[in-house]
């Protein structure tokens, strides 16, 4: 009977510990629910993983930014590199574009990439002149997008 009482006491302690644990989890969930809007923004800027559908979405986003800034998109390409940083599951999606337009248009493009819903970094920009009488340039721009 004493052994049975000890087992009951042990199980009761385990139950109390689990109740505390789940109570703490419920409290943490309530605390996190306050930040749903901010977490959603982070989720959009840094999606969980590279999905087959995410590359066309990125191309569409870059094409939209390019055309709304006044640049004329000539070509676009992309490649994904998983685990690009040590001890990280971060995936870098490198997007290369070639476009033509004015210097003002490329400045607008840079500003729009900074305010995009998706986190985009400009890695490099190079340009060549379209001629002496023209204010049109050819631009080669490399962007990085990220996901986990």
PDB file of C-alpha atoms in Angstrom:
ATOM      1  CA  UNK A   1       0.000   0.000   0.000  1.00  0.00           C
ATOM      2  CA  UNK A   2       2.897   2.339   0.787  1.00  0.00           C
ATOM      3  CA  UNK A   3       4.419   1.654  -2.636  1.00  0.00           C
ATOM      4  CA  UNK A   4       1.100   2.449  -4.287  1.00  0.00           C
ATOM      5  CA  UNK A   5       0.884   5.734  -2.346  1.00  0.00           C
ATOM      6  CA  UNK A   6       4.404   6.655  -3.545  1.00  0.00           C
ATOM      7  CA  UNK A   7       3.472   5.913  -7.147  1.00  0.00           C
ATOM      8  CA  UNK A   8       0.322   8.011  -6.808  1.00  0.00           C
ATOM      9  CA  UNK A   9       2.344  10.855  -5.289  1.00  0.00           C
ATOM     10  CA  UNK A  10       4.916  10.610  -8.094  1.00  0.00           C
ATOM     11  CA  UNK A  11       2.221  10.645 -10.799  1.00  0.00           C
ATOM     12  CA  UNK A  12       0.515  13.561  -9.058  1.00  0.00           C
ATOM     13  CA  UNK A  13       3.812  15.527  -9.108  1.00  0.00           C
ATOM     14  CA  UNK A  14       4.254  14.725 -12.807  1.00  0.00           C
ATOM     15  CA  UNK A  15       0.704  15.924 -13.499  1.00  0.00           C
ATOM     16  CA  UNK A  16       1.304  19.166 -11.593  1.00  0.00           C
ATOM     17  CA  UNK A  17       4.580  19.742 -13.479  1.00  0.00           C
ATOM     18  CA  UNK A  18       2.853  19.165 -16.832  1.00  0.00           C
ATOM     19  CA  UNK A  19      -0.024  21.475 -15.890  1.00  0.00           C
ATOM     20  CA  UNK A  20       2.470  24.227 -15.035  1.00  0.00           C
ATOM     21  CA  UNK A  21       4.310  23.608 -18.299  1.00  0.00           C
ATOM     22  CA  UNK A  22       1.131  23.830 -20.397  1.00  0.00           C
ATOM     23  CA  UNK A  23      -0.067  26.837 -18.443  1.00  0.00           C
ATOM     24  CA  UNK A  24       3.242  28.558 -19.209  1.00  0.00           C
ATOM     25  CA  UNK A  25       2.878  27.635 -22.904  1.00  0.00           C
ATOM     26  CA  UNK A  26      -0.632  29.149 -23.001  1.00  0.00           C
ATOM     27  CA  UNK A  27       0.716  32.345 -21.430  1.00  0.00           C
ATOM     28  CA  UNK A  28       3.570  32.505 -23.963  1.00  0.00           C
ATOM     29  CA  UNK A  29       1.111  32.008 -26.830  1.00  0.00           C
ATOM     30  CA  UNK A  30      -1.033  34.868 -25.513  1.00  0.00           C
ATOM     31  CA  UNK A  31       2.070  37.057 -25.266  1.00  0.00           C
ATOM     32  CA  UNK A  32       3.061  36.202 -28.851  1.00  0.00           C
ATOM     33  CA  UNK A  33      -0.452  36.781 -30.198  1.00  0.00           C
ATOM     34  CA  UNK A  34       0.060  40.476 -29.415  1.00  0.00           C
ATOM     35  CA  UNK A  35       2.812  40.533 -32.053  1.00  0.00           C
ATOM     36  CA  UNK A  36       0.951  38.704 -34.865  1.00  0.00           C
ATOM     37  CA  UNK A  37       1.043  41.719 -37.202  1.00  0.00           C
ATOM     38  CA  UNK A  38       4.772  42.216 -36.803  1.00  0.00           C
ATOM     39  CA  UNK A  39       5.470  38.495 -37.143  1.00  0.00           C
ATOM     40  CA  UNK A  40       3.432  38.407 -40.355  1.00  0.00           C
ATOM     41  CA  UNK A  41       5.556  41.208 -41.805  1.00  0.00           C
ATOM     42  CA  UNK A  42       8.724  39.264 -40.973  1.00  0.00           C
ATOM     43  CA  UNK A  43       7.237  36.144 -42.510  1.00  0.00           C
ATOM     44  CA  UNK A  44       6.569  38.022 -45.758  1.00  0.00           C
ATOM     45  CA  UNK A  45      10.035  39.612 -45.815  1.00  0.00           C
ATOM     46  CA  UNK A  46      11.802  36.317 -44.953  1.00  0.00           C
ATOM     47  CA  UNK A  47       9.682  33.356 -46.061  1.00  0.00           C
ATOM     48  CA  UNK A  48      10.241  29.972 -44.426  1.00  0.00           C
ATOM     49  CA  UNK A  49      11.771  28.169 -47.390  1.00  0.00           C
ATOM     50  CA  UNK A  50      12.433  28.449 -51.084  1.00  0.00           C
ATOM     51  CA  UNK A  51       9.327  27.021 -52.697  1.00  0.00           C
ATOM     52  CA  UNK A  52       9.087  26.322 -56.417  1.00  0.00           C
ATOM     53  CA  UNK A  53       6.476  29.099 -56.567  1.00  0.00           C
ATOM     54  CA  UNK A  54       8.665  31.664 -54.779  1.00  0.00           C
ATOM     55  CA  UNK A  55      11.113  32.211 -57.668  1.00  0.00           C
ATOM     56  CA  UNK A  56       8.397  33.331 -60.129  1.00  0.00           C
ATOM     57  CA  UNK A  57       6.981  35.538 -57.347  1.00  0.00           C
ATOM     58  CA  UNK A  58      10.402  37.175 -56.924  1.00  0.00           C
ATOM     59  CA  UNK A  59      10.754  37.630 -60.685  1.00  0.00           C
ATOM     60  CA  UNK A  60       7.312  39.243 -60.775  1.00  0.00           C
ATOM     61  CA  UNK A  61       8.195  41.506 -57.834  1.00  0.00           C
ATOM     62  CA  UNK A  62      11.473  42.611 -59.431  1.00  0.00           C
ATOM     63  CA  UNK A  63       9.748  43.131 -62.785  1.00  0.00           C
ATOM     64  CA  UNK A  64       7.088  45.279 -61.109  1.00  0.00           C
ATOM     65  CA  UNK A  65       9.703  47.368 -59.288  1.00  0.00           C
ATOM     66  CA  UNK A  66      11.733  47.712 -62.483  1.00  0.00           C
ATOM     67  CA  UNK A  67       8.838  48.878 -64.635  1.00  0.00           C
ATOM     68  CA  UNK A  68       7.369  51.215 -61.992  1.00  0.00           C
ATOM     69  CA  UNK A  69      10.745  52.890 -61.553  1.00  0.00           C
ATOM     70  CA  UNK A  70      10.992  53.672 -65.259  1.00  0.00           C
ATOM     71  CA  UNK A  71      13.597  51.059 -66.187  1.00  0.00           C
ATOM     72  CA  UNK A  72      13.065  48.708 -69.124  1.00  0.00           C
ATOM     73  CA  UNK A  73      13.824  45.135 -68.116  1.00  0.00           C
ATOM     74  CA  UNK A  74      15.941  43.312 -70.688  1.00  0.00           C
ATOM     75  CA  UNK A  75      16.580  40.027 -68.844  1.00  0.00           C
ATOM     76  CA  UNK A  76      16.233  38.415 -65.431  1.00  0.00           C
ATOM     77  CA  UNK A  77      17.842  35.317 -63.927  1.00  0.00           C
ATOM     78  CA  UNK A  78      18.071  33.763 -60.490  1.00  0.00           C
ATOM     79  CA  UNK A  79      19.787  31.056 -58.471  1.00  0.00           C
ATOM     80  CA  UNK A  80      19.364  29.856 -54.892  1.00  0.00           C
ATOM     81  CA  UNK A  81      22.205  28.936 -52.548  1.00  0.00           C
ATOM     82  CA  UNK A  82      21.125  27.053 -49.424  1.00  0.00           C
ATOM     83  CA  UNK A  83      23.077  27.259 -46.180  1.00  0.00           C
ATOM     84  CA  UNK A  84      25.126  30.176 -47.439  1.00  0.00           C
ATOM     85  CA  UNK A  85      26.192  31.200 -43.958  1.00  0.00           C
ATOM     86  CA  UNK A  86      27.949  28.892 -41.456  1.00  0.00           C
ATOM     87  CA  UNK A  87      25.596  27.209 -38.970  1.00  0.00           C
ATOM     88  CA  UNK A  88      22.564  28.772 -40.648  1.00  0.00           C
ATOM     89  CA  UNK A  89      19.656  27.517 -42.709  1.00  0.00           C
ATOM     90  CA  UNK A  90      19.504  30.861 -44.499  1.00  0.00           C
ATOM     91  CA  UNK A  91      19.012  30.558 -48.241  1.00  0.00           C
ATOM     92  CA  UNK A  92      20.200  33.370 -50.481  1.00  0.00           C
ATOM     93  CA  UNK A  93      18.379  33.807 -53.775  1.00  0.00           C
ATOM     94  CA  UNK A  94      20.547  35.807 -56.148  1.00  0.00           C
ATOM     95  CA  UNK A  95      18.634  37.689 -58.842  1.00  0.00           C
ATOM     96  CA  UNK A  96      20.425  39.214 -61.796  1.00  0.00           C
ATOM     97  CA  UNK A  97      18.744  41.746 -64.039  1.00  0.00           C
ATOM     98  CA  UNK A  98      19.764  43.730 -67.062  1.00  0.00           C
ATOM     99  CA  UNK A  99      17.795  46.881 -67.754  1.00  0.00           C
ATOM    100  CA  UNK A 100      17.998  50.156 -69.603  1.00  0.00           C
ATOM    101  CA  UNK A 101      16.895  53.593 -68.472  1.00  0.00           C
ATOM    102  CA  UNK A 102      17.948  56.887 -67.002  1.00  0.00           C
ATOM    103  CA  UNK A 103      20.045  57.545 -63.925  1.00  0.00           C
ATOM    104  CA  UNK A 104      16.909  58.884 -62.168  1.00  0.00           C
ATOM    105  CA  UNK A 105      15.079  55.634 -62.960  1.00  0.00           C
ATOM    106  CA  UNK A 106      17.814  53.531 -61.355  1.00  0.00           C
ATOM    107  CA  UNK A 107      17.736  55.780 -58.270  1.00  0.00           C
ATOM    108  CA  UNK A 108      13.979  55.173 -58.074  1.00  0.00           C
ATOM    109  CA  UNK A 109      14.592  51.428 -58.478  1.00  0.00           C
ATOM    110  CA  UNK A 110      17.034  51.463 -55.543  1.00  0.00           C
ATOM    111  CA  UNK A 111      14.550  53.377 -53.371  1.00  0.00           C
ATOM    112  CA  UNK A 112      11.741  50.954 -54.224  1.00  0.00           C
ATOM    113  CA  UNK A 113      13.834  47.883 -53.391  1.00  0.00           C
ATOM    114  CA  UNK A 114      14.464  49.390 -49.954  1.00  0.00           C
ATOM    115  CA  UNK A 115      10.724  49.728 -49.278  1.00  0.00           C
ATOM    116  CA  UNK A 116       9.681  46.409 -50.806  1.00  0.00           C
ATOM    117  CA  UNK A 117       7.623  43.978 -48.728  1.00  0.00           C
ATOM    118  CA  UNK A 118      10.255  41.345 -49.485  1.00  0.00           C
ATOM    119  CA  UNK A 119      13.757  41.831 -48.063  1.00  0.00           C
ATOM    120  CA  UNK A 120      15.992  42.683 -51.045  1.00  0.00           C
ATOM    121  CA  UNK A 121      19.646  43.703 -50.899  1.00  0.00           C
ATOM    122  CA  UNK A 122      21.446  45.218 -53.837  1.00  0.00           C
ATOM    123  CA  UNK A 123      24.749  43.410 -54.167  1.00  0.00           C
ATOM    124  CA  UNK A 124      26.101  45.231 -57.204  1.00  0.00           C
ATOM    125  CA  UNK A 125      25.227  47.720 -59.919  1.00  0.00           C
ATOM    126  CA  UNK A 126      27.208  48.345 -63.057  1.00  0.00           C
ATOM    127  CA  UNK A 127      26.296  50.490 -66.011  1.00  0.00           C
ATOM    128  CA  UNK A 128      27.429  51.521 -69.452  1.00  0.00           C
ATOM    129  CA  UNK A 129      26.550  54.664 -71.333  1.00  0.00           C
ATOM    130  CA  UNK A 130      24.077  54.494 -74.179  1.00  0.00           C
ATOM    131  CA  UNK A 131      25.967  57.115 -76.156  1.00  0.00           C
ATOM    132  CA  UNK A 132      27.031  60.740 -75.867  1.00  0.00           C
ATOM    133  CA  UNK A 133      23.704  62.291 -76.880  1.00  0.00           C
ATOM    134  CA  UNK A 134      21.547  59.990 -74.766  1.00  0.00           C
ATOM    135  CA  UNK A 135      20.779  59.969 -71.073  1.00  0.00           C
ATOM    136  CA  UNK A 136      19.940  56.254 -71.338  1.00  0.00           C
ATOM    137  CA  UNK A 137      22.206  53.697 -69.717  1.00  0.00           C
ATOM    138  CA  UNK A 138      22.409  49.928 -69.619  1.00  0.00           C
ATOM    139  CA  UNK A 139      22.412  48.564 -66.078  1.00  0.00           C
ATOM    140  CA  UNK A 140      23.404  45.163 -64.700  1.00  0.00           C
ATOM    141  CA  UNK A 141      22.040  44.788 -61.175  1.00  0.00           C
ATOM    142  CA  UNK A 142      22.483  41.874 -58.772  1.00  0.00           C
ATOM    143  CA  UNK A 143      19.975  41.554 -55.926  1.00  0.00           C
ATOM    144  CA  UNK A 144      19.803  39.129 -53.016  1.00  0.00           C
ATOM    145  CA  UNK A 145      16.572  37.853 -51.467  1.00  0.00           C
ATOM    146  CA  UNK A 146      16.519  35.626 -48.399  1.00  0.00           C
ATOM    147  CA  UNK A 147      14.514  32.790 -46.894  1.00  0.00           C
ATOM    148  CA  UNK A 148      14.836  30.325 -44.025  1.00  0.00           C
TER     149      UNK A 148
END
